[in-house]
DNA sequence: GAGTCGTGGTC
DNA sequence: TGACCAAGACT
């Protein structure tokens, strides 16, 4: 029933048009904790720039991170790059073909290994992601005792249900069901293809979350002509230390310890995992001193270089809102965005 | 096993 | 507006 439902209702996604294990791998890593809609555009750009595992392995880490900028969880990009080099060095450039072997690659965990193995190589092994967990928990009332089922229980139940003839399709169908029908808040039980088998019909206790705290931050946007050319503008950026726990080695605007006595040119809210940052951006002109920790690299970047360096998501957001940085080309419907929409208030 | 790591969309 | 949360991995 699920296998019959899937072809009719599956979304048309770029990575469903390929059987290239490398591309499946890229898509799975990008999709980790990241929405499909966000990944689509990034996947396309990434695979255009790095069309093969070898091209990725040969790339500089900075160029990989630049393409990842804004996607979040930058450790994924580093581990992906490390894994690509490892595959070239130790596996002759071809991905391992079993979940057990794939699992040994950095960044390939309990979900991603079976996902690649089943989708790209047809190994009969079930995936358990957030969707599958929710679907199974509801379908079989696995939290009837008030406890969330363990990973082992979920994997066992999923493997029991798996169709060994079409493991890749089955796995994607389970995830698709969770993503489009068996939704977290309001499951669409009336159109669910497995409604008659469902023990709960949507009852489900969500997992507890860690609390969000609010913080404030001020940043400086300092622009000046680039190499004396009045037609080109450069922006001052600082590089986060390689030792930083958060976003190491990525470029951002200089942060101000205190908000200066002037009106900000932009206010934005930016959520970073467990913190909500209320950010003010001030125009710099050399009057506002910036004190960066010793050893921190500072550099003036011309506008056109900004797309080529690993910026933090917040820096990208600020530079795009203030029209310093061009927005990435709009793909959908071929409708070019008129520049300069979403202007900040004066 | 719980904390941590980013971000943008949605309601 | 603010809380929720997405095809998780790692420590």
mmCIF file of C-alpha atoms (C1' of nucleotides) in Angstrom:
data_model
loop_
_atom_site.group_PDB
_atom_site.id
_atom_site.type_symbol
_atom_site.label_atom_id
_atom_site.label_comp_id
_atom_site.label_asym_id
_atom_site.label_seq_id
_atom_site.Cartn_x
_atom_site.Cartn_y
_atom_site.Cartn_z
ATOM 1 C CA UNK A 1 0.000 0.000 0.000
ATOM 2 C CA UNK A 2 2.810 2.341 0.874
ATOM 3 C CA UNK A 3 4.727 1.287 -2.215
ATOM 4 C CA UNK A 4 1.676 1.964 -4.355
ATOM 5 C CA UNK A 5 1.011 5.296 -2.695
ATOM 6 C CA UNK A 6 4.534 6.625 -3.062
ATOM 7 C CA UNK A 7 4.927 6.964 -6.843
ATOM 8 C CA UNK A 8 1.653 8.845 -7.019
ATOM 9 C CA UNK A 9 2.446 11.285 -4.253
ATOM 10 C CA UNK A 10 6.222 11.612 -4.137
ATOM 11 C CA UNK A 11 7.541 15.129 -4.495
ATOM 12 C CA UNK A 12 9.725 15.790 -7.496
ATOM 13 C CA UNK A 13 13.133 16.395 -5.950
ATOM 14 C CA UNK A 14 16.449 16.805 -7.791
ATOM 15 C CA UNK A 15 18.198 13.918 -6.019
ATOM 16 C CA UNK A 16 15.400 11.568 -7.001
ATOM 17 C CA UNK A 17 16.515 11.859 -10.611
ATOM 18 C CA UNK A 18 19.872 10.256 -10.024
ATOM 19 C CA UNK A 19 21.304 6.970 -8.882
ATOM 20 C CA UNK A 20 24.772 8.422 -8.480
ATOM 21 C CA UNK A 21 25.807 7.381 -4.961
ATOM 22 C CA UNK A 22 27.875 10.553 -4.621
ATOM 23 C CA UNK A 23 24.874 12.782 -5.291
ATOM 24 C CA UNK A 24 22.641 10.729 -3.009
ATOM 25 C CA UNK A 25 25.260 11.155 -0.327
ATOM 26 C CA UNK A 26 25.429 14.928 -0.808
ATOM 27 C CA UNK A 27 21.659 15.208 -0.605
ATOM 28 C CA UNK A 28 21.451 13.093 2.542
ATOM 29 C CA UNK A 29 24.062 15.139 4.361
ATOM 30 C CA UNK A 30 22.446 18.417 3.322
ATOM 31 C CA UNK A 31 19.062 17.136 4.451
ATOM 32 C CA UNK A 32 20.283 16.436 7.962
ATOM 33 C CA UNK A 33 18.107 18.695 10.117
ATOM 34 C CA UNK A 34 17.512 20.934 7.135
ATOM 35 C CA UNK A 35 14.301 21.502 5.216
ATOM 36 C CA UNK A 36 13.838 20.082 1.746
ATOM 37 C CA UNK A 37 12.971 23.493 0.314
ATOM 38 C CA UNK A 38 16.235 24.934 1.580
ATOM 39 C CA UNK A 39 18.299 22.045 0.299
ATOM 40 C CA UNK A 40 16.990 22.011 -3.266
ATOM 41 C CA UNK A 41 18.778 25.153 -4.380
ATOM 42 C CA UNK A 42 21.930 24.380 -2.386
ATOM 43 C CA UNK A 43 22.125 20.852 -3.748
ATOM 44 C CA UNK A 44 21.980 22.147 -7.293
ATOM 45 C CA UNK A 45 24.683 24.751 -6.809
ATOM 46 C CA UNK A 46 26.899 22.353 -4.880
ATOM 47 C CA UNK A 47 26.740 19.553 -7.420
ATOM 48 C CA UNK A 48 27.344 21.998 -10.257
ATOM 49 C CA UNK A 49 30.522 23.193 -8.565
ATOM 50 C CA UNK A 50 31.537 19.727 -7.365
ATOM 51 C CA UNK A 51 30.015 17.259 -9.857
ATOM 52 C CA UNK A 52 32.017 14.272 -8.650
ATOM 53 C CA UNK A 53 33.426 12.851 -5.485
ATOM 54 C CA UNK A 54 36.927 13.449 -6.810
ATOM 55 C CA UNK A 55 36.263 17.113 -7.533
ATOM 56 C CA UNK A 56 35.034 17.539 -3.972
ATOM 57 C CA UNK A 57 38.042 15.714 -2.562
ATOM 58 C CA UNK A 58 40.397 17.980 -4.489
ATOM 59 C CA UNK A 59 38.669 21.196 -3.445
ATOM 60 C CA UNK A 60 39.925 23.577 -0.798
ATOM 61 C CA UNK A 61 37.955 23.415 2.432
ATOM 62 C CA UNK A 62 37.315 27.143 2.224
ATOM 63 C CA UNK A 63 35.571 26.736 -1.125
ATOM 64 C CA UNK A 64 33.422 23.920 0.247
ATOM 65 C CA UNK A 65 32.449 26.046 3.237
ATOM 66 C CA UNK A 66 31.658 29.015 0.998
ATOM 67 C CA UNK A 67 29.069 26.919 -0.839
ATOM 68 C CA UNK A 68 27.735 25.733 2.506
ATOM 69 C CA UNK A 69 27.421 29.277 3.878
ATOM 70 C CA UNK A 70 23.931 29.813 5.223
ATOM 71 C CA UNK A 71 23.057 26.129 5.356
ATOM 72 C CA UNK A 72 24.100 25.786 8.984
ATOM 73 C CA UNK A 73 25.765 22.961 10.875
ATOM 74 C CA UNK A 74 29.089 23.684 9.219
ATOM 75 C CA UNK A 75 30.690 20.641 10.775
ATOM 76 C CA UNK A 76 28.730 18.673 8.186
ATOM 77 C CA UNK A 77 30.619 20.364 5.374
ATOM 78 C CA UNK A 78 33.989 19.737 6.992
ATOM 79 C CA UNK A 79 33.210 16.088 7.673
ATOM 80 C CA UNK A 80 31.809 15.644 4.173
ATOM 81 C CA UNK A 81 35.004 17.051 2.730
ATOM 82 C CA UNK A 82 37.147 14.894 5.032
ATOM 83 C CA UNK A 83 35.149 11.823 4.037
ATOM 84 C CA UNK A 84 35.533 12.548 0.331
ATOM 85 C CA UNK A 85 39.298 12.758 0.694
ATOM 86 C CA UNK A 86 39.297 9.587 2.772
ATOM 87 C CA UNK A 87 37.323 7.734 0.107
ATOM 88 C CA UNK A 88 39.781 8.836 -2.554
ATOM 89 C CA UNK A 89 42.769 7.915 -0.412
ATOM 90 C CA UNK A 90 41.549 4.569 0.858
ATOM 91 C CA UNK A 91 38.701 3.358 -1.351
ATOM 92 C CA UNK A 92 39.965 4.268 -4.784
ATOM 93 C CA UNK A 93 37.477 7.095 -5.079
ATOM 94 C CA UNK A 94 34.329 4.962 -4.914
ATOM 95 C CA UNK A 95 31.944 5.095 -1.965
ATOM 96 C CA UNK A 96 31.664 1.926 0.118
ATOM 97 C CA UNK A 97 28.519 -0.007 -0.837
ATOM 98 C CA UNK A 98 27.239 -1.278 2.496
ATOM 99 C CA UNK A 99 25.684 0.553 5.402
ATOM 100 C CA UNK A 100 28.225 -0.944 7.786
ATOM 101 C CA UNK A 101 31.134 0.403 5.744
ATOM 102 C CA UNK A 102 29.492 3.738 5.011
ATOM 103 C CA UNK A 103 28.884 4.187 8.723
ATOM 104 C CA UNK A 104 32.641 4.436 9.237
ATOM 105 C CA UNK A 105 32.871 7.619 7.179
ATOM 106 C CA UNK A 106 32.945 10.874 9.118
ATOM 107 C CA UNK A 107 29.547 12.539 9.148
ATOM 108 C CA UNK A 108 27.728 9.368 8.119
ATOM 109 C CA UNK A 109 25.667 8.187 11.073
ATOM 110 C CA UNK A 110 22.924 5.758 11.970
ATOM 111 C CA UNK A 111 20.483 7.354 9.531
ATOM 112 C CA UNK A 112 22.647 8.380 6.597
ATOM 113 C CA UNK A 113 24.469 5.056 6.224
ATOM 114 C CA UNK A 114 21.303 2.999 5.627
ATOM 115 C CA UNK A 115 19.877 5.808 3.509
ATOM 116 C CA UNK A 116 22.758 5.742 1.027
ATOM 117 C CA UNK A 117 23.055 1.945 1.127
ATOM 118 C CA UNK A 118 19.366 1.340 0.443
ATOM 119 C CA UNK A 119 18.738 4.132 -2.072
ATOM 120 C CA UNK A 120 21.957 3.934 -4.066
ATOM 121 C CA UNK A 121 22.859 0.253 -3.700
ATOM 122 C CA UNK A 122 19.585 -1.512 -2.838
ATOM 123 C CA UNK A 123 20.752 -2.924 0.474
ATOM 124 C CA UNK A 124 17.720 -4.172 2.428
ATOM 125 C CA UNK A 125 18.073 -2.053 5.535
ATOM 126 C CA UNK A 126 15.570 0.394 7.006
ATOM 127 C CA UNK A 127 16.262 4.033 7.778
ATOM 128 C CA UNK A 128 15.020 5.708 10.929
ATOM 129 C CA UNK A 129 14.902 9.463 10.738
ATOM 130 C CA UNK A 130 12.610 11.894 12.521
ATOM 131 C CA UNK A 131 9.814 11.135 10.071
ATOM 132 C CA UNK A 132 10.071 7.385 10.426
ATOM 133 C CA UNK A 133 10.224 7.683 14.195
ATOM 134 C CA UNK A 134 6.994 9.667 14.232
ATOM 135 C CA UNK A 135 5.237 7.394 11.735
ATOM 136 C CA UNK A 136 6.195 4.201 13.549
ATOM 137 C CA UNK A 137 5.431 5.602 16.973
ATOM 138 C CA UNK A 138 1.933 6.537 15.885
ATOM 139 C CA UNK A 139 1.345 3.507 13.708
ATOM 140 C CA UNK A 140 2.235 1.008 16.422
ATOM 141 C CA UNK A 141 1.534 3.146 19.502
ATOM 142 C CA UNK A 142 5.130 2.704 20.590
ATOM 143 C CA UNK A 143 4.837 5.390 23.255
ATOM 144 C CA UNK A 144 1.694 3.931 24.811
ATOM 145 C CA UNK A 145 3.585 3.493 28.076
ATOM 146 C CA UNK A 146 4.526 7.164 28.131
ATOM 147 C CA UNK A 147 8.095 6.383 27.140
ATOM 148 C CA UNK A 148 9.659 7.183 23.822
ATOM 149 C CA UNK A 149 10.820 4.057 22.004
ATOM 150 C CA UNK A 150 14.574 3.491 21.915
ATOM 151 C CA UNK A 151 16.591 3.701 18.729
ATOM 152 C CA UNK A 152 16.995 -0.061 18.826
ATOM 153 C CA UNK A 153 13.260 -0.652 19.008
ATOM 154 C CA UNK A 154 12.607 1.734 16.156
ATOM 155 C CA UNK A 155 15.274 0.195 13.936
ATOM 156 C CA UNK A 156 13.898 -3.308 14.611
ATOM 157 C CA UNK A 157 10.308 -2.315 13.848
ATOM 158 C CA UNK A 158 11.338 -0.499 10.701
ATOM 159 C CA UNK A 159 13.400 -3.458 9.501
ATOM 160 C CA UNK A 160 10.389 -5.766 10.064
ATOM 161 C CA UNK A 161 8.209 -3.609 7.858
ATOM 162 C CA UNK A 162 10.841 -3.032 5.178
ATOM 163 C CA UNK A 163 10.160 -4.424 1.720
ATOM 164 C CA UNK A 164 13.473 -6.147 0.932
ATOM 165 C CA UNK A 165 12.696 -6.040 -2.781
ATOM 166 C CA UNK A 166 12.534 -2.242 -2.881
ATOM 167 C CA UNK A 167 14.313 -0.954 0.209
ATOM 168 C CA UNK A 168 15.190 2.437 -1.278
ATOM 169 C CA UNK A 169 11.636 3.140 -2.367
ATOM 170 C CA UNK A 170 10.200 1.830 0.886
ATOM 171 C CA UNK A 171 12.484 4.016 2.968
ATOM 172 C CA UNK A 172 11.718 7.105 0.952
ATOM 173 C CA UNK A 173 8.018 6.294 1.114
ATOM 174 C CA UNK A 174 8.113 6.121 4.913
ATOM 175 C CA UNK A 175 9.889 9.463 5.086
ATOM 176 C CA UNK A 176 7.587 10.989 2.493
ATOM 177 C CA UNK A 177 4.589 9.841 4.507
ATOM 178 C CA UNK A 178 5.983 11.537 7.588
ATOM 179 C CA UNK A 179 6.900 14.690 5.701
ATOM 180 C CA UNK A 180 3.609 15.179 3.861
ATOM 181 C CA UNK A 181 0.844 13.255 5.707
ATOM 182 C CA UNK A 182 1.866 12.172 9.181
ATOM 183 C CA UNK A 183 2.796 15.708 10.169
ATOM 184 C CA UNK A 184 4.026 16.567 13.677
ATOM 185 C CA UNK A 185 1.219 18.962 14.648
ATOM 186 C CA UNK A 186 -1.765 18.151 12.504
ATOM 187 C CA UNK A 187 -1.528 14.779 10.799
ATOM 188 C CA UNK A 188 -3.738 14.398 7.726
ATOM 189 C CA UNK A 189 -5.201 11.078 8.821
ATOM 190 C CA UNK A 190 -8.145 11.275 6.425
ATOM 191 C CA UNK A 191 -5.866 10.882 3.416
ATOM 192 C CA UNK A 192 -3.341 8.559 4.996
ATOM 193 C CA UNK A 193 -2.716 5.388 2.993
ATOM 194 C CA UNK A 194 -2.110 3.318 6.138
ATOM 195 C CA UNK A 195 -4.905 4.764 8.234
ATOM 196 C CA UNK A 196 -6.602 1.410 8.695
ATOM 197 C CA UNK A 197 -3.455 -0.070 10.220
ATOM 198 C CA UNK A 198 -2.799 2.832 12.566
ATOM 199 C CA UNK A 199 -3.156 2.246 16.290
ATOM 200 C CA UNK A 200 -3.292 5.904 17.307
ATOM 201 C CA UNK A 201 -4.540 7.936 14.363
ATOM 202 C CA UNK A 202 -2.310 10.864 15.172
ATOM 203 C CA UNK A 203 -1.920 10.847 18.942
ATOM 204 C CA UNK A 204 1.689 11.502 19.736
ATOM 205 C CA UNK A 205 3.704 13.317 22.368
ATOM 206 C CA UNK A 206 6.384 15.565 20.924
ATOM 207 C CA UNK A 207 9.931 15.399 22.201
ATOM 208 C CA UNK A 208 10.912 17.983 24.810
ATOM 209 C CA UNK A 209 13.078 20.872 23.697
ATOM 210 C CA UNK A 210 15.833 22.861 25.287
ATOM 211 C CA UNK A 211 15.004 26.403 26.210
ATOM 212 C CA UNK A 212 15.805 29.388 24.027
ATOM 213 C CA UNK A 213 17.531 32.377 25.599
ATOM 214 C CA UNK A 214 17.559 35.911 24.201
ATOM 215 C CA UNK A 215 20.759 37.884 23.721
ATOM 216 C CA UNK A 216 21.740 41.182 22.158
ATOM 217 C CA UNK A 217 24.616 41.885 19.817
ATOM 218 C CA UNK A 218 25.937 44.836 17.815
ATOM 219 C CA UNK A 219 27.908 44.655 14.603
ATOM 220 C CA UNK A 220 29.718 47.183 12.489
ATOM 221 C CA UNK A 221 29.274 47.557 8.760
ATOM 222 C CA UNK A 222 32.243 49.555 7.535
ATOM 223 C CA UNK A 223 32.361 50.312 3.824
ATOM 224 C CA UNK A 224 34.993 52.178 1.870
ATOM 225 C CA UNK A 225 36.098 52.439 -1.753
ATOM 226 C CA UNK A 226 38.053 49.444 -2.905
ATOM 227 C CA UNK A 227 41.607 50.334 -3.898
ATOM 228 C CA UNK A 228 40.590 53.912 -4.403
ATOM 229 C CA UNK A 229 37.979 53.062 -7.025
ATOM 230 C CA UNK A 230 34.829 54.920 -6.151
ATOM 231 C CA UNK A 231 32.788 52.481 -8.212
ATOM 232 C CA UNK A 232 33.781 49.503 -6.104
ATOM 233 C CA UNK A 233 33.101 49.091 -2.421
ATOM 234 C CA UNK A 234 34.917 46.965 0.126
ATOM 235 C CA UNK A 235 33.651 45.735 3.464
ATOM 236 C CA UNK A 236 35.666 45.011 6.573
ATOM 237 C CA UNK A 237 35.284 41.457 7.866
ATOM 238 C CA UNK A 238 36.921 39.471 10.630
ATOM 239 C CA UNK A 239 37.659 35.767 10.634
ATOM 240 C CA UNK A 240 36.493 33.682 13.558
ATOM 241 C CA UNK A 241 39.374 31.771 15.133
ATOM 242 C CA UNK A 242 39.932 28.201 13.991
ATOM 243 C CA UNK A 243 39.684 27.279 17.670
ATOM 244 C CA UNK A 244 36.188 28.742 18.043
ATOM 245 C CA UNK A 245 33.559 26.251 19.121
ATOM 246 C CA UNK A 246 31.002 27.917 16.888
ATOM 247 C CA UNK A 247 31.567 28.399 13.158
ATOM 248 C CA UNK A 248 35.390 28.280 13.292
ATOM 249 C CA UNK A 249 37.257 29.936 10.449
ATOM 250 C CA UNK A 250 34.216 31.681 9.047
ATOM 251 C CA UNK A 251 34.040 35.382 8.214
ATOM 252 C CA UNK A 252 31.654 37.830 9.842
ATOM 253 C CA UNK A 253 31.200 41.523 10.533
ATOM 254 C CA UNK A 254 33.227 42.970 13.414
ATOM 255 C CA UNK A 255 31.268 42.770 16.629
ATOM 256 C CA UNK A 256 30.995 45.763 18.930
ATOM 257 C CA UNK A 257 31.240 45.190 22.666
ATOM 258 C CA UNK A 258 28.700 47.965 23.278
ATOM 259 C CA UNK A 259 26.081 49.540 21.011
ATOM 260 C CA UNK A 260 27.347 53.041 20.037
ATOM 261 C CA UNK A 261 25.376 56.252 20.559
ATOM 262 C CA UNK A 262 23.714 56.324 17.165
ATOM 263 C CA UNK A 263 20.841 54.788 15.315
ATOM 264 C CA UNK A 264 21.452 51.353 13.782
ATOM 265 C CA UNK A 265 21.080 51.040 10.035
ATOM 266 C CA UNK A 266 19.492 47.619 10.459
ATOM 267 C CA UNK A 267 17.932 45.484 13.131
ATOM 268 C CA UNK A 268 17.526 41.762 12.617
ATOM 269 C CA UNK A 269 16.645 38.820 14.739
ATOM 270 C CA UNK A 270 18.793 35.786 14.289
ATOM 271 C CA UNK A 271 18.293 32.452 15.990
ATOM 272 C CA UNK A 272 21.313 30.290 16.615
ATOM 273 C CA UNK A 273 20.306 26.939 18.097
ATOM 274 C CA UNK A 274 19.471 27.775 21.686
ATOM 275 C CA UNK A 275 19.871 31.547 21.484
ATOM 276 C CA UNK A 276 17.799 34.300 19.938
ATOM 277 C CA UNK A 277 20.022 37.189 18.947
ATOM 278 C CA UNK A 278 18.571 40.654 18.613
ATOM 279 C CA UNK A 279 21.157 42.203 16.360
ATOM 280 C CA UNK A 280 21.794 45.870 15.610
ATOM 281 C CA UNK A 281 24.058 46.895 12.763
ATOM 282 C CA UNK A 282 25.802 50.268 12.839
ATOM 283 C CA UNK A 283 27.445 52.153 10.021
ATOM 284 C CA UNK A 284 31.197 52.398 10.491
ATOM 285 C CA UNK A 285 33.325 55.289 9.326
ATOM 286 C CA UNK A 286 36.517 54.801 11.289
ATOM 287 C CA UNK A 287 35.130 56.727 14.267
ATOM 288 C CA UNK A 288 33.929 53.607 16.022
ATOM 289 C CA UNK A 289 36.870 51.612 17.236
ATOM 290 C CA UNK A 290 36.785 47.869 16.980
ATOM 291 C CA UNK A 291 38.806 45.703 19.253
ATOM 292 C CA UNK A 292 39.281 42.231 17.940
ATOM 293 C CA UNK A 293 41.134 39.579 19.920
ATOM 294 C CA UNK A 294 44.818 39.292 19.044
ATOM 295 C CA UNK A 295 45.416 36.788 16.311
ATOM 296 C CA UNK A 296 42.045 37.494 14.742
ATOM 297 C CA UNK A 297 42.389 38.119 11.051
ATOM 298 C CA UNK A 298 40.754 41.265 9.606
ATOM 299 C CA UNK A 299 40.429 41.983 5.945
ATOM 300 C CA UNK A 300 38.716 44.263 3.446
ATOM 301 C CA UNK A 301 36.702 42.358 0.895
ATOM 302 C CA UNK A 302 35.368 43.839 -2.339
ATOM 303 C CA UNK A 303 31.668 43.151 -2.776
ATOM 304 C CA UNK A 304 32.054 40.684 -5.617
ATOM 305 C CA UNK A 305 34.280 38.427 -3.510
ATOM 306 C CA UNK A 306 31.662 37.977 -0.812
ATOM 307 C CA UNK A 307 30.035 35.009 -2.510
ATOM 308 C CA UNK A 308 33.337 33.159 -2.633
ATOM 309 C CA UNK A 309 34.208 33.123 1.050
ATOM 310 C CA UNK A 310 32.682 31.240 3.983
ATOM 311 C CA UNK A 311 30.429 33.793 5.642
ATOM 312 C CA UNK A 312 28.364 33.051 8.708
ATOM 313 C CA UNK A 313 24.648 32.950 8.052
ATOM 314 C CA UNK A 314 24.164 36.135 10.064
ATOM 315 C CA UNK A 315 26.793 38.008 8.046
ATOM 316 C CA UNK A 316 25.171 36.834 4.817
ATOM 317 C CA UNK A 317 21.778 37.925 6.049
ATOM 318 C CA UNK A 318 23.014 41.400 7.005
ATOM 319 C CA UNK A 319 24.992 41.931 3.797
ATOM 320 C CA UNK A 320 22.068 40.845 1.664
ATOM 321 C CA UNK A 321 19.510 42.924 3.531
ATOM 322 C CA UNK A 322 21.687 45.994 3.123
ATOM 323 C CA UNK A 323 22.237 45.189 -0.543
ATOM 324 C CA UNK A 324 25.973 44.944 -0.125
ATOM 325 C CA UNK A 325 25.863 41.414 -1.400
ATOM 326 C CA UNK A 326 23.906 40.202 -4.388
ATOM 327 C CA UNK A 327 21.221 37.669 -3.669
ATOM 328 C CA UNK A 328 21.815 34.258 -5.210
ATOM 329 C CA UNK A 329 20.179 33.804 -8.568
ATOM 330 C CA UNK A 330 16.520 32.949 -8.265
ATOM 331 C CA UNK A 331 15.820 29.618 -9.896
ATOM 332 C CA UNK A 332 12.110 29.121 -9.559
ATOM 333 C CA UNK A 333 9.907 30.004 -12.513
ATOM 334 C CA UNK A 334 12.718 31.905 -14.153
ATOM 335 C CA UNK A 335 11.450 35.027 -12.515
ATOM 336 C CA UNK A 336 14.339 37.324 -11.815
ATOM 337 C CA UNK A 337 14.053 39.247 -8.608
ATOM 338 C CA UNK A 338 14.192 42.987 -9.034
ATOM 339 C CA UNK A 339 17.179 44.138 -7.016
ATOM 340 C CA UNK A 340 16.587 46.104 -3.877
ATOM 341 C CA UNK A 341 13.393 44.682 -2.506
ATOM 342 C CA UNK A 342 13.074 44.225 1.223
ATOM 343 C CA UNK A 343 14.872 47.475 1.959
ATOM 344 C CA UNK A 344 15.611 48.357 5.566
ATOM 345 C CA UNK A 345 13.903 51.395 7.051
ATOM 346 C CA UNK A 346 15.918 54.589 6.759
ATOM 347 C "C1'" DG B 1 22.347 10.206 27.220
ATOM 348 C "C1'" DA B 2 21.849 14.836 27.130
ATOM 349 C "C1'" DG B 3 24.037 19.033 24.950
ATOM 350 C "C1'" DT B 4 25.521 21.190 21.090
ATOM 351 C "C1'" DC B 5 25.712 22.609 16.468
ATOM 352 C "C1'" DG B 6 22.531 27.035 12.230
ATOM 353 C "C1'" DT B 7 19.092 28.550 9.750
ATOM 354 C "C1'" DG B 8 14.666 29.921 7.567
ATOM 355 C "C1'" DG B 9 9.895 28.952 7.136
ATOM 356 C "C1'" DT B 10 5.469 28.505 9.241
ATOM 357 C "C1'" DC B 11 1.583 29.300 12.047
ATOM 358 C "C1'" DT C 1 5.815 38.029 17.537
ATOM 359 C "C1'" DG C 2 7.720 33.887 19.094
ATOM 360 C "C1'" DA C 3 7.744 28.961 19.431
ATOM 361 C "C1'" DC C 4 8.269 25.098 16.793
ATOM 362 C "C1'" DC C 5 11.087 22.274 14.069
ATOM 363 C "C1'" DA C 6 13.644 19.864 9.664
ATOM 364 C "C1'" DA C 7 15.927 13.086 5.542
ATOM 365 C "C1'" DG C 8 21.172 13.876 12.455
ATOM 366 C "C1'" DA C 9 26.036 13.409 13.944
ATOM 367 C "C1'" DC C 10 29.144 13.726 17.412
ATOM 368 C "C1'" DT C 11 30.816 14.028 22.144
#
